[in-house]
Coordinates of C-alpha atoms in Angstrom, one line a residue:
M208 CA 2.5 115.2 86.4
S209 CA 0.2 113.6 89.6
E210 CA -2.0 111.0 86.7
N211 CA 1.7 110.0 85.9
Q212 CA 2.5 109.4 88.9
E213 CA -0.9 107.2 90.0
E214 CA -0.7 105.5 86.5
S215 CA 2.8 103.9 87.2
G216 CA 1.7 103.3 90.9
V217 CA -1.6 101.4 89.1
A218 CA 0.7 99.7 86.3
G219 CA 3.2 98.8 89.2
M220 CA 0.6 96.6 91.4
D221 CA -0.8 95.6 88.7
D222 CA 2.6 94.3 87.9
K223 CA 3.1 92.7 91.6
E224 CA -0.1 91.0 91.5
T225 CA 1.1 89.7 87.9
R226 CA 4.1 88.0 88.8
S227 CA 3.0 87.2 92.2
E228 CA 0.3 84.6 90.2
S229 CA 2.9 83.4 88.7
L230 CA 4.7 82.4 91.9
V231 CA 1.2 80.7 92.7
I232 CA 0.8 78.6 89.6
G233 CA 4.6 77.6 89.3
E234 CA 8.0 77.9 86.6
S235 CA 6.3 76.6 84.6
T236 CA 3.3 79.0 83.6
E237 CA 5.1 82.2 81.9
I238 CA 3.2 85.4 80.8
C239 CA 4.6 87.5 77.6
E240 CA 5.4 91.0 78.4
G241 CA 3.4 93.7 77.9
M242 CA -0.3 91.3 78.8
G243 CA -1.0 92.9 82.2
S244 CA -4.3 92.8 81.4
T245 CA -7.2 90.9 83.1
D246 CA -8.4 88.8 80.8
D247 CA -5.4 88.0 79.3
M248 CA -4.4 86.6 83.4
L249 CA -7.6 85.0 82.6
R250 CA -7.3 83.1 79.6
Q251 CA -3.8 82.3 80.6
M252 CA -5.6 80.8 84.4
M253 CA -7.7 79.2 81.8
G254 CA -5.2 76.7 80.2
M255 CA -3.4 75.9 83.1
M256 CA -6.4 74.3 85.0
K257 CA -6.6 72.5 81.5
K258 CA -3.3 71.4 81.3
M259 CA -3.6 70.3 84.9
V260 CA -6.9 68.5 84.3
T261 CA -4.8 66.7 81.8
K262 CA -1.8 65.8 83.2
E263 CA -4.1 63.8 86.0
E264 CA -6.0 62.0 83.4
I265 CA -2.4 61.1 82.1
S266 CA -1.6 60.2 85.8
E267 CA -5.0 58.2 86.6
E268 CA -4.5 55.6 82.9
I269 CA -1.0 55.4 83.8
N270 CA -1.4 54.1 86.8
T271 CA -4.2 52.4 85.4
Q272 CA -1.3 50.5 82.8
L273 CA 0.3 50.0 86.1
G274 CA -2.7 47.9 87.2
E275 CA -2.7 46.2 84.4
V276 CA 1.2 45.4 84.0
K277 CA 0.9 43.8 88.1
R278 CA -2.2 41.8 87.2
K279 CA 0.2 40.9 84.2
I280 CA 3.2 39.4 85.6
E281 CA 1.6 37.8 88.0
E282 CA -1.1 35.5 85.4
N283 CA 3.0 35.5 84.0
N284 CA 4.3 34.5 87.2
T285 CA 1.4 31.9 88.2
N286 CA 1.7 30.4 84.8
I287 CA 5.9 29.5 85.3
K288 CA 4.6 27.5 88.7
I289 CA 2.3 25.8 87.2
E290 CA 5.5 25.5 84.3
I291 CA 7.7 24.0 86.9
K292 CA 5.2 22.0 89.0
E293 CA 4.1 20.3 85.3
G294 CA 8.7 19.8 84.4
I295 CA 8.6 19.1 88.0
R296 CA 6.6 16.2 87.2
E297 CA 7.6 15.3 84.5
M298 CA 10.6 14.7 85.5
A299 CA 10.3 12.8 88.5
K300 CA 7.4 10.4 85.8
S301 CA 10.6 10.1 84.1
F302 CA 13.2 9.1 86.9
D303 CA 10.6 6.3 88.4
I304 CA 10.9 5.3 85.1
K305 CA 15.0 5.0 84.9
M306 CA 15.0 3.5 87.5
E307 CA 12.5 0.5 86.8
N308 CA 14.6 -0.2 84.5
L309 CA 17.6 -0.1 86.2
K310 CA 16.1 -2.5 88.8
L311 CA 15.0 -4.7 85.4
E312 CA 18.4 -4.5 84.4
M313 CA 20.2 -5.4 88.1
K314 CA 17.4 -8.6 88.6
R315 CA 18.7 -9.8 85.0
D316 CA 21.6 -9.6 86.0
M317 CA 21.6 -11.0 89.4
K318 CA 19.4 -14.1 87.0
Q319 CA 22.1 -14.2 85.0
A320 CA 25.1 -14.8 87.6
L321 CA 22.6 -16.6 89.9
E322 CA 22.2 -18.6 86.5
N323 CA 26.4 -19.1 85.8
N324 CA 27.2 -20.1 89.2
R325 CA 24.3 -22.6 89.6
R326 CA 25.3 -24.2 86.5
E327 CA 29.3 -24.5 88.2
W328 CA 27.7 -26.1 91.2
G329 CA 26.2 -28.3 89.2
V330 CA 29.6 -29.0 87.4
E331 CA 31.2 -29.5 90.9
V332 CA 27.9 -31.3 92.7
R333 CA 28.0 -33.6 89.6
N334 CA 31.5 -34.1 89.7
V335 CA 30.9 -34.7 93.8
Q336 CA 28.2 -37.5 93.1
R337 CA 30.1 -39.8 91.2
K338 CA 33.6 -39.3 93.6
V339 CA 30.5 -40.6 96.0
V340 CA 29.7 -43.0 93.5
E341 CA 32.5 -45.0 92.5
V342 CA 33.2 -45.1 96.4
E343 CA 30.2 -47.0 97.4
E344 CA 30.4 -49.0 94.3
E345 CA 33.9 -49.4 95.5
I346 CA 31.5 -50.3 99.0
R347 CA 29.7 -52.3 97.2
C348 CA 32.7 -54.8 96.2
V349 CA 33.7 -55.1 99.6
E350 CA 30.5 -56.1 100.1
A351 CA 29.6 -58.4 98.5
Q352 CA 33.5 -60.3 98.7
N353 CA 33.2 -60.5 102.3
K354 CA 29.2 -61.6 101.9
D355 CA 30.4 -64.7 99.2
W356 CA 33.4 -65.6 101.6
Y357 CA 30.8 -66.1 104.2
E358 CA 28.4 -67.9 101.9
E359 CA 31.7 -69.5 101.3
I360 CA 32.9 -70.8 104.8
D361 CA 29.0 -71.2 105.7
T362 CA 28.9 -73.8 102.8
R363 CA 31.3 -75.5 104.5
L364 CA 30.9 -75.4 107.9
K365 CA 27.9 -76.9 106.7
A366 CA 29.5 -79.4 105.1
E367 CA 31.5 -80.9 107.0
E368 CA 29.5 -80.7 110.4
S369 CA 31.3 -84.0 111.8
Y370 CA 33.9 -82.2 112.6
S371 CA 34.4 -81.8 116.5
K372 CA 33.3 -79.5 118.7
E373 CA 37.1 -77.8 119.0
N374 CA 37.5 -77.7 115.1
F375 CA 34.3 -75.5 114.7
E376 CA 35.0 -72.8 117.3
R377 CA 39.1 -73.0 116.0
K378 CA 37.2 -72.0 112.2
E379 CA 34.9 -69.6 113.8
S380 CA 37.3 -67.5 116.1
E381 CA 39.0 -66.7 112.8
M382 CA 36.2 -66.4 110.7
K383 CA 35.1 -63.6 113.5
K384 CA 38.7 -62.0 113.5
N385 CA 39.2 -61.8 108.6
K386 CA 36.1 -60.3 109.8
E387 CA 36.9 -57.6 112.4
E388 CA 39.6 -57.3 110.1
Q389 CA 37.5 -56.5 106.7
E390 CA 36.1 -53.9 108.3
I391 CA 39.4 -52.0 109.6
E392 CA 40.0 -52.1 105.9
I393 CA 35.9 -50.8 104.9
L394 CA 36.4 -48.0 107.8
V395 CA 40.3 -46.6 106.9
M396 CA 38.9 -47.2 102.9
K397 CA 35.9 -44.3 103.0
D398 CA 38.4 -42.7 105.6
G399 CA 40.7 -42.3 102.8
L400 CA 37.8 -42.2 99.9
R401 CA 36.8 -38.9 101.8
K402 CA 39.6 -37.4 101.6
N403 CA 40.4 -35.1 97.6
K404 CA 42.8 -36.2 95.1
Q405 CA 45.4 -32.4 96.5
E406 CA 45.3 -34.0 100.6
I407 CA 46.1 -37.9 99.2
E408 CA 49.0 -36.3 97.3
E409 CA 49.9 -33.2 100.3
I410 CA 50.3 -36.4 102.7
R411 CA 52.8 -38.4 100.3
R412 CA 54.1 -35.6 99.4
E413 CA 55.2 -34.5 103.2
L414 CA 56.4 -38.1 103.8
G415 CA 58.6 -38.3 101.3
T416 CA 60.2 -35.6 102.4
R417 CA 60.5 -35.4 105.7
E418 CA 63.4 -38.1 105.9
K419 CA 65.1 -35.4 103.5
K420 CA 64.5 -33.2 106.0
M421 CA 65.9 -34.4 109.0
Y422 CA 68.6 -34.9 106.9
A423 CA 69.2 -31.6 104.9
L424 CA 67.6 -28.6 107.0
P425 CA 67.4 -25.4 104.6
W426 CA 69.1 -23.8 107.3
M427 CA 72.7 -26.5 106.7
G428 CA 72.0 -26.1 103.1
A429 CA 73.2 -22.6 103.0
G430 CA 75.3 -23.5 105.8
M431 CA 77.9 -20.6 105.0
D432 CA 74.8 -17.9 105.1
W433 CA 73.6 -19.3 108.6
E434 CA 77.9 -19.4 110.1
K435 CA 78.7 -15.5 109.2
I436 CA 76.3 -13.8 110.1
E437 CA 77.2 -11.9 113.3
K438 CA 74.6 -13.6 116.1
F439 CA 73.6 -10.5 118.5
T440 CA 73.4 -10.9 122.0
G441 CA 71.5 -7.4 122.8
D442 CA 74.9 -5.6 124.4
G443 CA 74.7 -3.2 121.6
K444 CA 77.9 -3.7 120.3
M445 CA 75.9 -5.1 116.6
H446 CA 72.4 -2.5 115.5
P447 CA 69.3 -4.7 115.8
M448 CA 68.2 -3.2 112.5
I449 CA 71.3 -4.6 110.7
F450 CA 70.4 -8.0 112.3
L451 CA 67.5 -7.9 111.6
K452 CA 68.1 -7.3 107.4
N453 CA 70.5 -10.1 107.1
I454 CA 68.2 -12.7 108.5
E455 CA 65.7 -11.4 106.6
E456 CA 67.8 -12.3 103.1
M457 CA 68.2 -15.5 104.6
V458 CA 64.4 -15.8 105.5
K459 CA 63.4 -15.5 102.2
N460 CA 66.3 -17.0 100.5
N461 CA 65.1 -20.1 102.1
R462 CA 61.6 -19.9 101.0
R463 CA 62.6 -19.1 97.8
R464 CA 65.1 -22.4 97.7
Y465 CA 63.2 -24.5 99.8
G466 CA 59.7 -23.5 99.3
E467 CA 57.2 -25.8 101.4
A468 CA 59.9 -28.2 102.5
Y469 CA 60.8 -24.9 104.6
T470 CA 58.9 -24.9 107.8
R471 CA 57.4 -22.1 110.5
Y472 CA 59.3 -24.2 112.7
E473 CA 62.5 -24.4 111.1
E474 CA 62.0 -21.1 110.4
V475 CA 61.8 -20.0 114.3
N476 CA 64.2 -22.0 115.2
M477 CA 67.0 -20.5 113.2
I478 CA 66.7 -17.8 114.8
R479 CA 66.6 -18.9 118.0
G480 CA 70.1 -20.1 117.1
L481 CA 71.5 -16.6 115.8
M482 CA 70.2 -15.4 119.8
R483 CA 72.7 -15.0 122.3
G484 CA 72.7 -13.9 125.6
D485 CA 70.5 -11.6 127.3
A486 CA 69.4 -12.0 123.8
Q487 CA 68.0 -15.3 124.0
L488 CA 67.1 -15.4 127.2
W489 CA 64.7 -12.4 126.4
Y490 CA 64.2 -14.7 123.2
E491 CA 62.9 -17.6 125.8
T492 CA 60.5 -15.0 127.3
M493 CA 58.5 -14.3 123.9
E494 CA 58.5 -17.7 122.0
E495 CA 55.2 -18.4 123.1
K496 CA 54.2 -15.2 120.9
I497 CA 56.7 -16.2 118.0
G498 CA 55.0 -18.4 115.3
R499 CA 56.6 -17.1 111.8
Y500 CA 59.9 -14.2 110.8
E501 CA 57.2 -11.2 110.3
E502 CA 56.0 -12.1 114.3
F503 CA 59.5 -11.9 116.2
K504 CA 60.7 -8.6 113.3
E505 CA 57.5 -7.0 114.7
I506 CA 58.5 -7.6 118.4
F507 CA 61.8 -7.3 118.5
R508 CA 61.5 -3.8 116.8
Q509 CA 59.6 -3.2 120.3
Q510 CA 62.7 -4.1 122.6
Y511 CA 65.4 -3.3 120.8
W512 CA 64.4 -0.5 118.0
G513 CA 61.6 1.1 120.5
E514 CA 60.7 3.9 120.9
L515 CA 62.1 5.0 123.8
E516 CA 65.9 3.5 121.9
Q517 CA 65.7 5.9 118.5
E518 CA 64.8 8.8 121.4
K519 CA 68.3 7.6 123.2
I520 CA 70.0 8.1 119.3
K521 CA 68.6 11.4 118.6
R522 CA 70.1 12.9 121.9
E523 CA 73.4 11.3 121.3
V524 CA 73.2 13.0 117.8
Q525 CA 72.7 16.1 119.4
V526 CA 75.0 16.3 122.1
G527 CA 78.0 14.3 121.6
R528 CA 81.6 14.3 122.1
Y529 CA 84.1 13.2 119.7
N530 CA 87.8 11.9 121.5
K531 CA 90.5 10.1 120.2
S532 CA 89.7 7.6 122.8
M533 CA 86.8 6.3 119.9
G534 CA 89.2 5.7 116.8
T535 CA 89.5 7.9 114.4
R536 CA 86.4 11.1 113.5
E537 CA 85.9 9.7 110.1
K538 CA 85.3 5.8 112.0
Y539 CA 83.5 8.2 114.5
L540 CA 81.3 9.5 111.6
I541 CA 80.3 7.0 110.1
Q542 CA 79.4 4.1 113.3
K543 CA 76.9 7.2 114.5
Y544 CA 75.6 7.7 110.6
A545 CA 74.7 4.7 110.3
L546 CA 73.3 5.1 114.0
Y547 CA 71.3 7.6 112.2
K548 CA 69.7 6.1 109.0
H549 CA 67.2 3.7 110.3
L550 CA 65.8 6.0 112.9
D551 CA 61.7 5.9 111.7
N552 CA 61.9 10.2 111.4
I553 CA 64.6 10.7 109.1
V554 CA 66.2 14.8 109.4
E555 CA 67.5 16.4 106.6
E556 CA 70.6 15.2 106.0
A557 CA 72.0 19.4 106.0
V558 CA 70.2 19.1 109.7
I559 CA 72.2 16.0 110.7
I560 CA 75.7 16.4 109.3
G561 CA 75.2 20.4 111.1
Q562 CA 74.6 18.4 114.7
L563 CA 77.5 15.8 114.0
A564 CA 80.1 18.7 112.9
G565 CA 79.6 19.8 116.1
H566 CA 80.9 16.7 117.8
F567 CA 84.0 17.1 116.9
G568 CA 84.8 20.8 117.8
E569 CA 84.7 24.7 117.3
E570 CA 87.3 24.2 114.3
I571 CA 85.8 21.0 112.5
K572 CA 82.7 23.4 113.2
E573 CA 83.6 26.2 111.3
R574 CA 84.9 25.0 109.1
V575 CA 82.0 22.9 108.1
I576 CA 79.7 26.3 108.6
K577 CA 82.7 28.3 105.7
D578 CA 82.6 25.4 103.1
N579 CA 78.7 25.0 103.5
V580 CA 79.5 21.1 104.1
R581 CA 75.5 20.1 103.3
T582 CA 76.3 16.1 103.1
Y583 CA 77.3 13.1 104.9
N584 CA 81.0 12.5 101.6
E585 CA 81.3 15.9 102.1
L586 CA 82.2 15.9 105.4
K587 CA 83.9 12.5 105.9
N588 CA 85.6 14.1 103.3
I589 CA 87.1 16.5 105.5
L590 CA 87.7 14.7 108.8
K591 CA 89.9 12.6 106.9
R592 CA 92.1 15.2 106.2
F593 CA 92.2 16.2 110.0
D594 CA 93.0 12.1 110.7
L595 CA 95.7 12.1 107.8
V596 CA 96.9 15.6 109.6
D597 CA 96.9 13.8 113.3
E598 CA 98.7 11.0 111.8
E599 CA 101.7 12.4 110.8
K600 CA 102.0 15.1 113.5
G601 CA 102.2 12.1 115.9
A602 CA 104.5 10.0 113.5
S603 CA 106.8 12.8 113.9
M604 CA 106.7 12.9 118.4
S605 CA 108.2 10.8 120.9
R606 CA 105.9 8.7 122.8
G607 CA 107.0 11.0 125.3
A608 CA 106.0 14.1 123.9
R609 CA 102.6 12.3 122.3
D610 CA 101.5 10.9 125.5
E611 CA 101.9 14.5 127.3
E612 CA 99.6 15.6 124.2
Y613 CA 97.4 12.9 124.7
G614 CA 97.4 14.2 128.5
R615 CA 96.6 17.7 128.0
T616 CA 93.8 16.6 125.3
G617 CA 92.1 13.9 128.1
N618 CA 93.2 11.2 125.5
R619 CA 96.8 9.4 128.0
N620 CA 94.5 5.9 128.4
G621 CA 93.7 6.1 124.5
N622 CA 96.9 6.2 124.2
Q623 CA 98.2 3.0 126.4
G624 CA 99.4 -0.2 124.6
G625 CA 96.8 0.9 121.8
N626 CA 99.4 3.2 119.5
R627 CA 99.1 2.3 115.9
Y628 CA 102.3 5.1 115.3
G629 CA 106.5 4.3 114.9
D630 CA 108.2 1.4 114.2
E631 CA 108.0 0.5 118.4
N632 CA 104.4 -0.2 117.7
K633 CA 105.1 -1.5 114.9
R634 CA 107.8 -4.6 116.4
E635 CA 105.2 -5.4 119.5
E636 CA 101.9 -5.6 117.1
L637 CA 104.4 -8.5 115.0
Q638 CA 105.0 -9.6 118.0
R639 CA 101.1 -10.2 119.5
Y640 CA 100.5 -12.0 116.3
N641 CA 102.5 -13.7 116.3
R642 CA 102.1 -15.1 119.0
N643 CA 98.1 -15.3 118.3
R644 CA 98.1 -17.6 115.6
G645 CA 100.6 -20.1 116.7
F646 CA 97.8 -20.2 119.2
N647 CA 95.0 -20.1 116.9
Y648 CA 97.4 -23.3 115.0
G649 CA 97.4 -25.2 117.8
T650 CA 93.9 -25.3 118.4
W651 CA 92.3 -25.4 114.4
Q652 CA 91.8 -29.0 115.4
R653 CA 90.2 -29.6 118.5
N654 CA 87.9 -26.6 117.1
D655 CA 87.5 -29.0 114.2
Y656 CA 86.3 -31.8 116.6
I657 CA 84.4 -29.1 118.8
K658 CA 81.9 -28.0 115.6
E659 CA 81.7 -31.8 114.3
Q660 CA 80.7 -32.8 118.3
R661 CA 78.3 -30.2 118.3
E662 CA 76.2 -30.4 114.7
N663 CA 76.3 -33.8 116.1
R664 CA 73.7 -32.3 119.2
D665 CA 72.4 -30.3 117.1
F666 CA 71.0 -32.9 114.8
N667 CA 69.6 -35.3 117.5
R668 CA 67.4 -32.7 119.2
R669 CA 66.6 -31.4 115.3
E670 CA 64.9 -35.1 115.3
N671 CA 63.9 -35.1 118.6
E672 CA 61.9 -32.0 117.5
F673 CA 60.5 -33.6 114.7
Q674 CA 59.2 -35.5 116.5
N675 CA 57.0 -33.8 118.9
R676 CA 56.9 -31.1 115.9
G677 CA 53.0 -31.3 115.8
N678 CA 52.9 -30.3 120.2
R679 CA 55.6 -27.1 119.1
F680 CA 52.8 -26.5 116.2
D681 CA 49.9 -27.1 118.7
R682 CA 51.4 -23.9 121.7
N683 CA 51.9 -21.4 118.1
E684 CA 49.7 -21.4 115.9
G685 CA 46.5 -23.6 117.9
R686 CA 44.6 -26.4 117.0
H687 CA 43.1 -24.7 114.4
D688 CA 46.4 -27.0 112.0
I689 CA 44.8 -30.9 113.0
G690 CA 42.3 -31.2 110.7
E691 CA 40.6 -33.7 108.8
R692 CA 44.0 -34.8 107.3
E693 CA 45.6 -35.1 110.6
Q694 CA 41.7 -36.7 112.5
T695 CA 42.8 -39.1 108.9
N696 CA 46.5 -39.6 110.4
R697 CA 45.9 -40.7 114.3
Q698 CA 42.8 -42.5 113.3
I699 CA 45.1 -45.0 110.5
H700 CA 47.7 -45.1 113.2
N701 CA 45.3 -46.4 116.0
V702 CA 44.4 -48.6 113.8
N703 CA 47.6 -50.1 112.7
V704 CA 48.5 -50.3 117.0
Q705 CA 45.0 -52.2 116.4
N706 CA 46.1 -54.3 113.5
N707 CA 50.0 -55.1 114.5
G708 CA 49.1 -56.5 118.3
R709 CA 47.0 -59.2 116.1
E710 CA 49.4 -60.2 114.0
Q711 CA 51.8 -60.7 116.3
I712 CA 49.3 -62.9 118.1
S713 CA 48.9 -64.7 114.7
G714 CA 52.7 -64.6 114.3
V715 CA 52.2 -62.4 110.8
K716 CA 55.3 -59.8 110.9
S717 CA 54.7 -55.7 111.6
I718 CA 54.5 -53.3 109.5
R719 CA 55.7 -50.6 111.9
D720 CA 59.4 -50.0 113.3
E721 CA 60.5 -51.1 116.2
D722 CA 60.2 -48.0 117.6
R723 CA 57.8 -46.2 116.0
I724 CA 55.4 -45.3 113.4
E725 CA 56.7 -44.2 110.1
T726 CA 53.4 -44.0 107.8
V727 CA 51.1 -46.5 106.7
K728 CA 49.5 -47.4 103.3
V729 CA 46.9 -49.8 103.6
D730 CA 45.7 -51.3 99.3
V731 CA 41.9 -52.6 98.8
H732 CA 41.6 -54.4 96.0
C733 CA 38.7 -54.6 94.0
T734 CA 37.9 -57.2 91.8
C735 CA 35.1 -56.4 90.2
A736 CA 34.8 -53.5 87.7
I737 CA 34.0 -49.9 88.5

């Protein structure tokens, strides 16, 4: 009994040692059941040690392979960098080649363009040279004529040495006079031939149409349109933008109809004639800055339709109120909406209609909201119906009741003398019409006479302004308009004045008029072939 217990105790201890060793070795070691001897345990331990040695070798081999892989990766990276650098170099070389080709192509195009321009310029230069040669040839012809004439004079003087001293001095003075006239003619011819053909044609056209313009000005040709345009006074009775629109239509029409004959001076003079009262005074202060319609339009908008004026209209649209003394509701709406249409920054139509509806009281405003009125025509139709109701109501009321009703609403003064309802008012209007008709008929002839006198004064004033036209343009446009053509005209004028003095002394008729010079024409006849 005791021996069996001892054997079982030893076996139990061996089992414990075996289990402890298995725990130390690890979970991967398996010990077969029933093999608990020491030899078996040693064999198992040796096997496990071999396996551990094998794992270390494997890890070393793996590390070796990883190092090899890293080395290859580094080599690949180095090769890739080298290839990228080579590719960049190739791209740079290709880009340089393309840039060189582009530069060559641009140089070739520029050279071709310069060559074309050189050919065109060559043609122009040859034309100018040809004209210069022609002028020089004409001058040589004139000089040859003068030379022949001088030689003839000298020959005659030598052949007539027996003449007296008095006759000799007379011949000498005539020769000097003729020589000076010939020199003046040469100077005039040089100045005239130096100008191209187009400028000469412009001078002739201007001289040919100047007399016509004095008797038929553009706004006189369109007299009915000019007279129909309402004059602007600046008192608020006429909208400034409507006035500008009327002027712009007339200016465009005259420019299209008359072309160059409709000058800037005439355009500005027409605008001046449409200003009255305070507006005319304002125009006189700004006249120096106005040289054409476009400049007038800009300055006029700043004065009469600037930001302050438009803000005033906007506030009036927002807080204004209708009164029966202002006329019908429809008329009031048309006036306010016309002002609103010309604003620079226009609000949406539905918003402005809502604001205008508030001018006519709560009843109409509620009606607009209820019917969802969003357009100008819809609101106008509603106001027409309200005006019709008031008209029917007023026609059925007596004069006293109507005055009492208007007094209750604060419009008694608007009703007095201006009521358009009832038979009594119709009779008063008829009597007033007959009185005005008789007066107007009686003054009809007097008005025609006044109109005729005014037209005569305007014609005389315009004629004087045409004479001083150059000074006006100097003031409005600067002196850049006075070019070679104007200088040539002035030289011709001075030469003609000198010529005229000599002609009067010699008894030859002057080419001038009695009062002023209209035009000067110099004819030079060349006998030699050009």
